[in-house]
Amino acid sequence: MIKLAIFASGNGSNFQAIAEYFAKHPSIQISHLFCNKPDAYVIKRAQNLGIAYTAFNKTEFYSSDYVLNQLHQTKTDWIVLAGFLWLIPQPIIEVFRDKIINIHPALLPAFGGKGMYGHKVHEAVIASGNTKSGITIHLVDEVYDNGKTLFQATCPVLPTDTAESLAEKIHKLEHTHFPAAIERTLLASVSK
Ligand code: GRF
């Protein structure tokens, strides 16, 4: 069984979609949720789904082995960042080299990097006059939104679009494609 830990900071709609997709999967299991915001709605989702979770703070994440120890204790094989807003610290990157997957709500390398998250991304895309946006699913390394791209999907950006209407289209793409992209990546890694 491949154990998958999810890191999230907010609403958790991607966490929900991933948890539902793998609920009865024969070889991939969501083992744990890690969250850096104790009042984030994603924790409520984990409770409703019966998925164990750990809430942690900056000190525990960057100045101790607390989270890394939790990852070992939960026998985590892969990490998925589903709306997680902090940079992953080096010790975790080292242990999970090429086994951390992130989703970004734009077509990287454009509209990525530190500070580019949530509606800020969609506002920048609309301000750019681009006629399409989309999602990028990629491996995570030491630099924000920089690792190898695994999958991209696009949607049109209309002159009438707002950050809210574009966010809605992007979320639909995420919920449709992220779970299957994770599955393809994990199964490809075991078939090597
Ligand atoms: C998603 O738009 C994702 O692309 C970005 O953060 C957002 C998380 O949304 N990384 P949710 O918490 O999964 O609803």
Short mmCIF file of C-alpha atoms and ligand atoms in Angstrom, two decimals:
data_model
loop_
_atom_site.label_atom_id
_atom_site.label_comp_id
_atom_site.label_asym_id
_atom_site.label_seq_id
_atom_site.Cartn_x
_atom_site.Cartn_y
_atom_site.Cartn_z
CA MET A 1 0.00 0.00 0.00
CA ILE A 2 1.45 3.40 -0.99
CA LYS A 3 0.80 5.87 1.81
CA LEU A 4 0.05 9.42 0.79
CA ALA A 5 0.12 12.40 3.19
CA ILE A 6 -1.63 15.61 2.21
CA PHE A 7 -0.45 19.07 3.30
CA ALA A 8 -3.08 21.83 3.17
CA SER A 9 -3.65 25.27 4.66
CA GLY A 10 -7.18 26.26 3.78
CA ASN A 11 -10.59 25.19 2.53
CA GLY A 12 -9.43 21.73 1.41
CA SER A 13 -11.62 21.15 -1.65
CA ASN A 14 -8.67 19.40 -3.34
CA PHE A 15 -8.05 17.33 -0.21
CA GLN A 16 -11.73 16.31 -0.32
CA ALA A 17 -11.54 15.35 -4.02
CA ILE A 18 -8.33 13.36 -3.47
CA ALA A 19 -9.68 11.59 -0.37
CA GLU A 20 -12.88 10.60 -2.21
CA TYR A 21 -10.93 9.40 -5.26
CA PHE A 22 -8.64 7.12 -3.21
CA ALA A 23 -11.26 6.05 -0.64
CA LYS A 24 -11.40 2.47 -1.93
CA HIS A 25 -8.18 2.39 -3.98
CA PRO A 26 -6.45 -1.04 -3.95
CA SER A 27 -2.90 0.30 -3.64
CA ILE A 28 -2.92 3.97 -2.60
CA GLN A 29 -4.14 5.23 0.79
CA ILE A 30 -4.43 8.73 2.19
CA SER A 31 -2.65 8.17 5.49
CA HIS A 32 -2.63 11.60 7.08
CA LEU A 33 -3.43 15.30 6.73
CA PHE A 34 -0.85 17.86 7.81
CA CYS A 35 -2.10 21.42 8.33
CA ASN A 36 -0.38 24.61 9.43
CA LYS A 37 -3.62 26.45 10.27
CA PRO A 38 -5.46 24.90 13.25
CA ASP A 39 -8.74 26.59 12.27
CA ALA A 40 -8.60 25.69 8.57
CA TYR A 41 -11.76 24.08 7.18
CA VAL A 42 -9.65 21.24 5.72
CA ILE A 43 -9.31 19.87 9.28
CA LYS A 44 -13.10 19.66 9.57
CA ARG A 45 -13.09 17.75 6.28
CA ALA A 46 -10.50 15.29 7.65
CA GLN A 47 -12.61 14.77 10.77
CA ASN A 48 -15.71 14.12 8.65
CA LEU A 49 -13.75 11.69 6.45
CA GLY A 50 -12.15 9.89 9.41
CA ILE A 51 -8.64 10.78 8.22
CA ALA A 52 -6.04 11.38 10.94
CA TYR A 53 -4.41 14.80 10.99
CA THR A 54 -1.63 16.79 12.57
CA ALA A 55 -1.72 20.56 13.00
CA PHE A 56 1.68 22.21 13.35
CA ASN A 57 3.17 25.69 13.72
CA LYS A 58 6.16 27.43 12.15
CA THR A 59 8.57 26.38 14.93
CA GLU A 60 7.51 22.75 14.69
CA PHE A 61 7.84 22.90 10.89
CA TYR A 62 11.11 24.81 10.47
CA SER A 63 12.99 24.45 13.76
CA SER A 64 12.31 20.87 14.82
CA ASP A 65 11.97 17.35 13.40
CA TYR A 66 8.38 17.19 14.65
CA VAL A 67 6.72 17.02 11.22
CA LEU A 68 9.43 14.80 9.72
CA ASN A 69 9.01 12.41 12.67
CA GLN A 70 5.25 12.40 12.11
CA LEU A 71 5.85 11.59 8.43
CA HIS A 72 8.00 8.60 9.48
CA GLN A 73 5.51 7.48 12.14
CA THR A 74 2.65 7.53 9.61
CA LYS A 75 4.86 5.54 7.16
CA THR A 76 4.29 8.20 4.51
CA ASP A 77 5.71 7.33 1.06
CA TRP A 78 4.56 10.40 -0.89
CA ILE A 79 3.51 13.94 -0.02
CA VAL A 80 0.87 15.98 -1.89
CA LEU A 81 0.59 19.73 -1.34
CA ALA A 82 -3.05 20.70 -1.88
CA GLY A 83 -3.21 24.39 -1.15
CA PHE A 84 -0.26 24.47 1.25
CA LEU A 85 1.24 27.95 1.48
CA TRP A 86 4.61 27.44 3.16
CA LEU A 87 7.92 26.45 1.50
CA ILE A 88 8.88 22.85 2.37
CA PRO A 89 12.00 22.79 4.61
CA GLN A 90 15.18 21.21 3.28
CA PRO A 91 15.19 18.13 5.60
CA ILE A 92 11.77 17.06 4.29
CA ILE A 93 12.77 17.79 0.67
CA GLU A 94 15.85 15.57 1.17
CA VAL A 95 13.93 12.62 2.61
CA PHE A 96 11.10 12.95 0.06
CA ARG A 97 13.25 13.96 -2.96
CA ASP A 98 11.07 13.71 -6.12
CA LYS A 99 8.17 12.41 -4.01
CA ILE A 100 6.40 15.68 -3.26
CA ILE A 101 3.65 16.79 -5.68
CA ASN A 102 2.11 20.27 -5.78
CA ILE A 103 -0.72 21.87 -7.70
CA HIS A 104 -0.55 25.47 -8.86
CA PRO A 105 -3.62 27.32 -10.17
CA ALA A 106 -1.89 28.72 -13.29
CA LEU A 107 0.21 27.59 -16.26
CA LEU A 108 3.76 27.61 -14.80
CA PRO A 109 6.37 28.92 -15.29
CA ALA A 110 4.14 31.97 -15.70
CA PHE A 111 2.29 33.38 -12.69
CA GLY A 112 4.22 31.35 -10.13
CA GLY A 113 6.69 31.89 -7.32
CA LYS A 114 6.56 33.30 -3.80
CA GLY A 115 3.38 35.16 -2.98
CA MET A 116 1.54 33.94 -6.08
CA TYR A 117 -1.41 32.03 -4.64
CA GLY A 118 -5.20 32.13 -4.54
CA HIS A 119 -6.94 35.09 -6.13
CA LYS A 120 -3.62 36.95 -6.59
CA VAL A 121 -2.80 34.45 -9.34
CA HIS A 122 -6.14 34.85 -11.11
CA GLU A 123 -5.99 38.65 -10.83
CA ALA A 124 -2.50 38.62 -12.41
CA VAL A 125 -3.67 36.35 -15.24
CA ILE A 126 -6.66 38.58 -15.98
CA ALA A 127 -4.52 41.74 -15.78
CA SER A 128 -2.06 40.17 -18.27
CA GLY A 129 -4.76 39.91 -20.92
CA ASN A 130 -3.98 36.22 -21.45
CA THR A 131 -6.88 34.39 -23.08
CA LYS A 132 -6.21 31.13 -21.25
CA SER A 133 -5.18 29.91 -17.82
CA GLY A 134 -5.14 26.51 -16.18
CA ILE A 135 -3.44 24.25 -13.65
CA THR A 136 0.07 22.88 -13.27
CA ILE A 137 0.83 19.74 -11.30
CA HIS A 138 4.55 19.45 -10.58
CA LEU A 139 7.22 17.92 -8.39
CA VAL A 140 8.45 20.10 -5.56
CA ASP A 141 12.03 21.12 -4.91
CA GLU A 142 13.70 23.89 -2.90
CA VAL A 143 12.29 26.69 -5.05
CA TYR A 144 8.60 27.78 -5.10
CA ASP A 145 6.69 26.33 -8.07
CA ASN A 146 9.87 25.14 -9.76
CA GLY A 147 10.02 21.34 -10.02
CA LYS A 148 9.36 19.07 -13.03
CA THR A 149 5.91 19.56 -14.55
CA LEU A 150 3.82 16.36 -14.44
CA PHE A 151 0.56 17.62 -15.94
CA GLN A 152 -1.16 20.77 -17.19
CA ALA A 153 -4.76 21.50 -18.22
CA THR A 154 -6.13 24.77 -19.58
CA CYS A 155 -9.32 26.81 -19.55
CA PRO A 156 -10.28 29.98 -21.47
CA VAL A 157 -10.07 33.41 -19.83
CA LEU A 158 -12.94 35.59 -21.10
CA PRO A 159 -12.98 39.41 -21.05
CA THR A 160 -15.94 39.11 -18.65
CA ASP A 161 -14.01 36.89 -16.22
CA THR A 162 -13.29 38.03 -12.68
CA ALA A 163 -10.86 36.44 -10.21
CA GLU A 164 -13.87 34.63 -8.73
CA SER A 165 -15.21 33.27 -12.03
CA LEU A 166 -11.72 32.19 -13.13
CA ALA A 167 -11.08 30.57 -9.73
CA GLU A 168 -14.25 28.56 -10.21
CA LYS A 169 -13.06 27.24 -13.58
CA ILE A 170 -9.62 26.45 -12.16
CA HIS A 171 -11.07 24.58 -9.17
CA LYS A 172 -13.14 22.44 -11.55
CA LEU A 173 -9.96 21.55 -13.48
CA GLU A 174 -8.18 20.75 -10.21
CA HIS A 175 -10.88 18.46 -8.87
CA THR A 176 -11.13 16.70 -12.23
CA HIS A 177 -7.43 16.15 -12.90
CA PHE A 178 -5.38 16.25 -9.66
CA PRO A 179 -6.40 12.86 -8.18
CA ALA A 180 -5.78 10.98 -11.46
CA ALA A 181 -2.45 12.78 -12.00
CA ILE A 182 -1.36 11.74 -8.51
CA GLU A 183 -2.41 8.14 -9.19
CA ARG A 184 -0.52 8.03 -12.51
CA THR A 185 2.64 9.44 -10.90
CA LEU A 186 2.59 7.09 -7.89
CA LEU A 187 1.83 3.95 -9.94
CA ALA A 188 4.49 4.87 -12.51
CA SER A 189 7.05 5.15 -9.71
CA VAL A 190 6.36 1.63 -8.44
CA SER A 191 6.39 0.12 -11.93
CA LYS A 192 10.00 1.29 -12.49
C1 GRF B 1 -6.01 25.56 -5.14
O1 GRF B 1 -6.46 26.54 -6.07
C2 GRF B 1 -4.61 25.13 -5.49
O2 GRF B 1 -4.30 25.25 -6.86
C3 GRF B 1 -3.75 26.08 -4.72
O3 GRF B 1 -4.45 26.35 -3.53
C4 GRF B 1 -5.84 26.15 -3.75
C5 GRF B 1 -6.33 25.22 -2.68
O4 GRF B 1 -7.72 25.18 -2.68
N1 GRF B 1 -2.44 25.52 -4.49
P1 GRF B 1 -8.42 24.12 -1.67
O5 GRF B 1 -7.95 24.45 -0.27
O6 GRF B 1 -7.98 22.75 -2.09
O7 GRF B 1 -9.90 24.33 -1.87
#
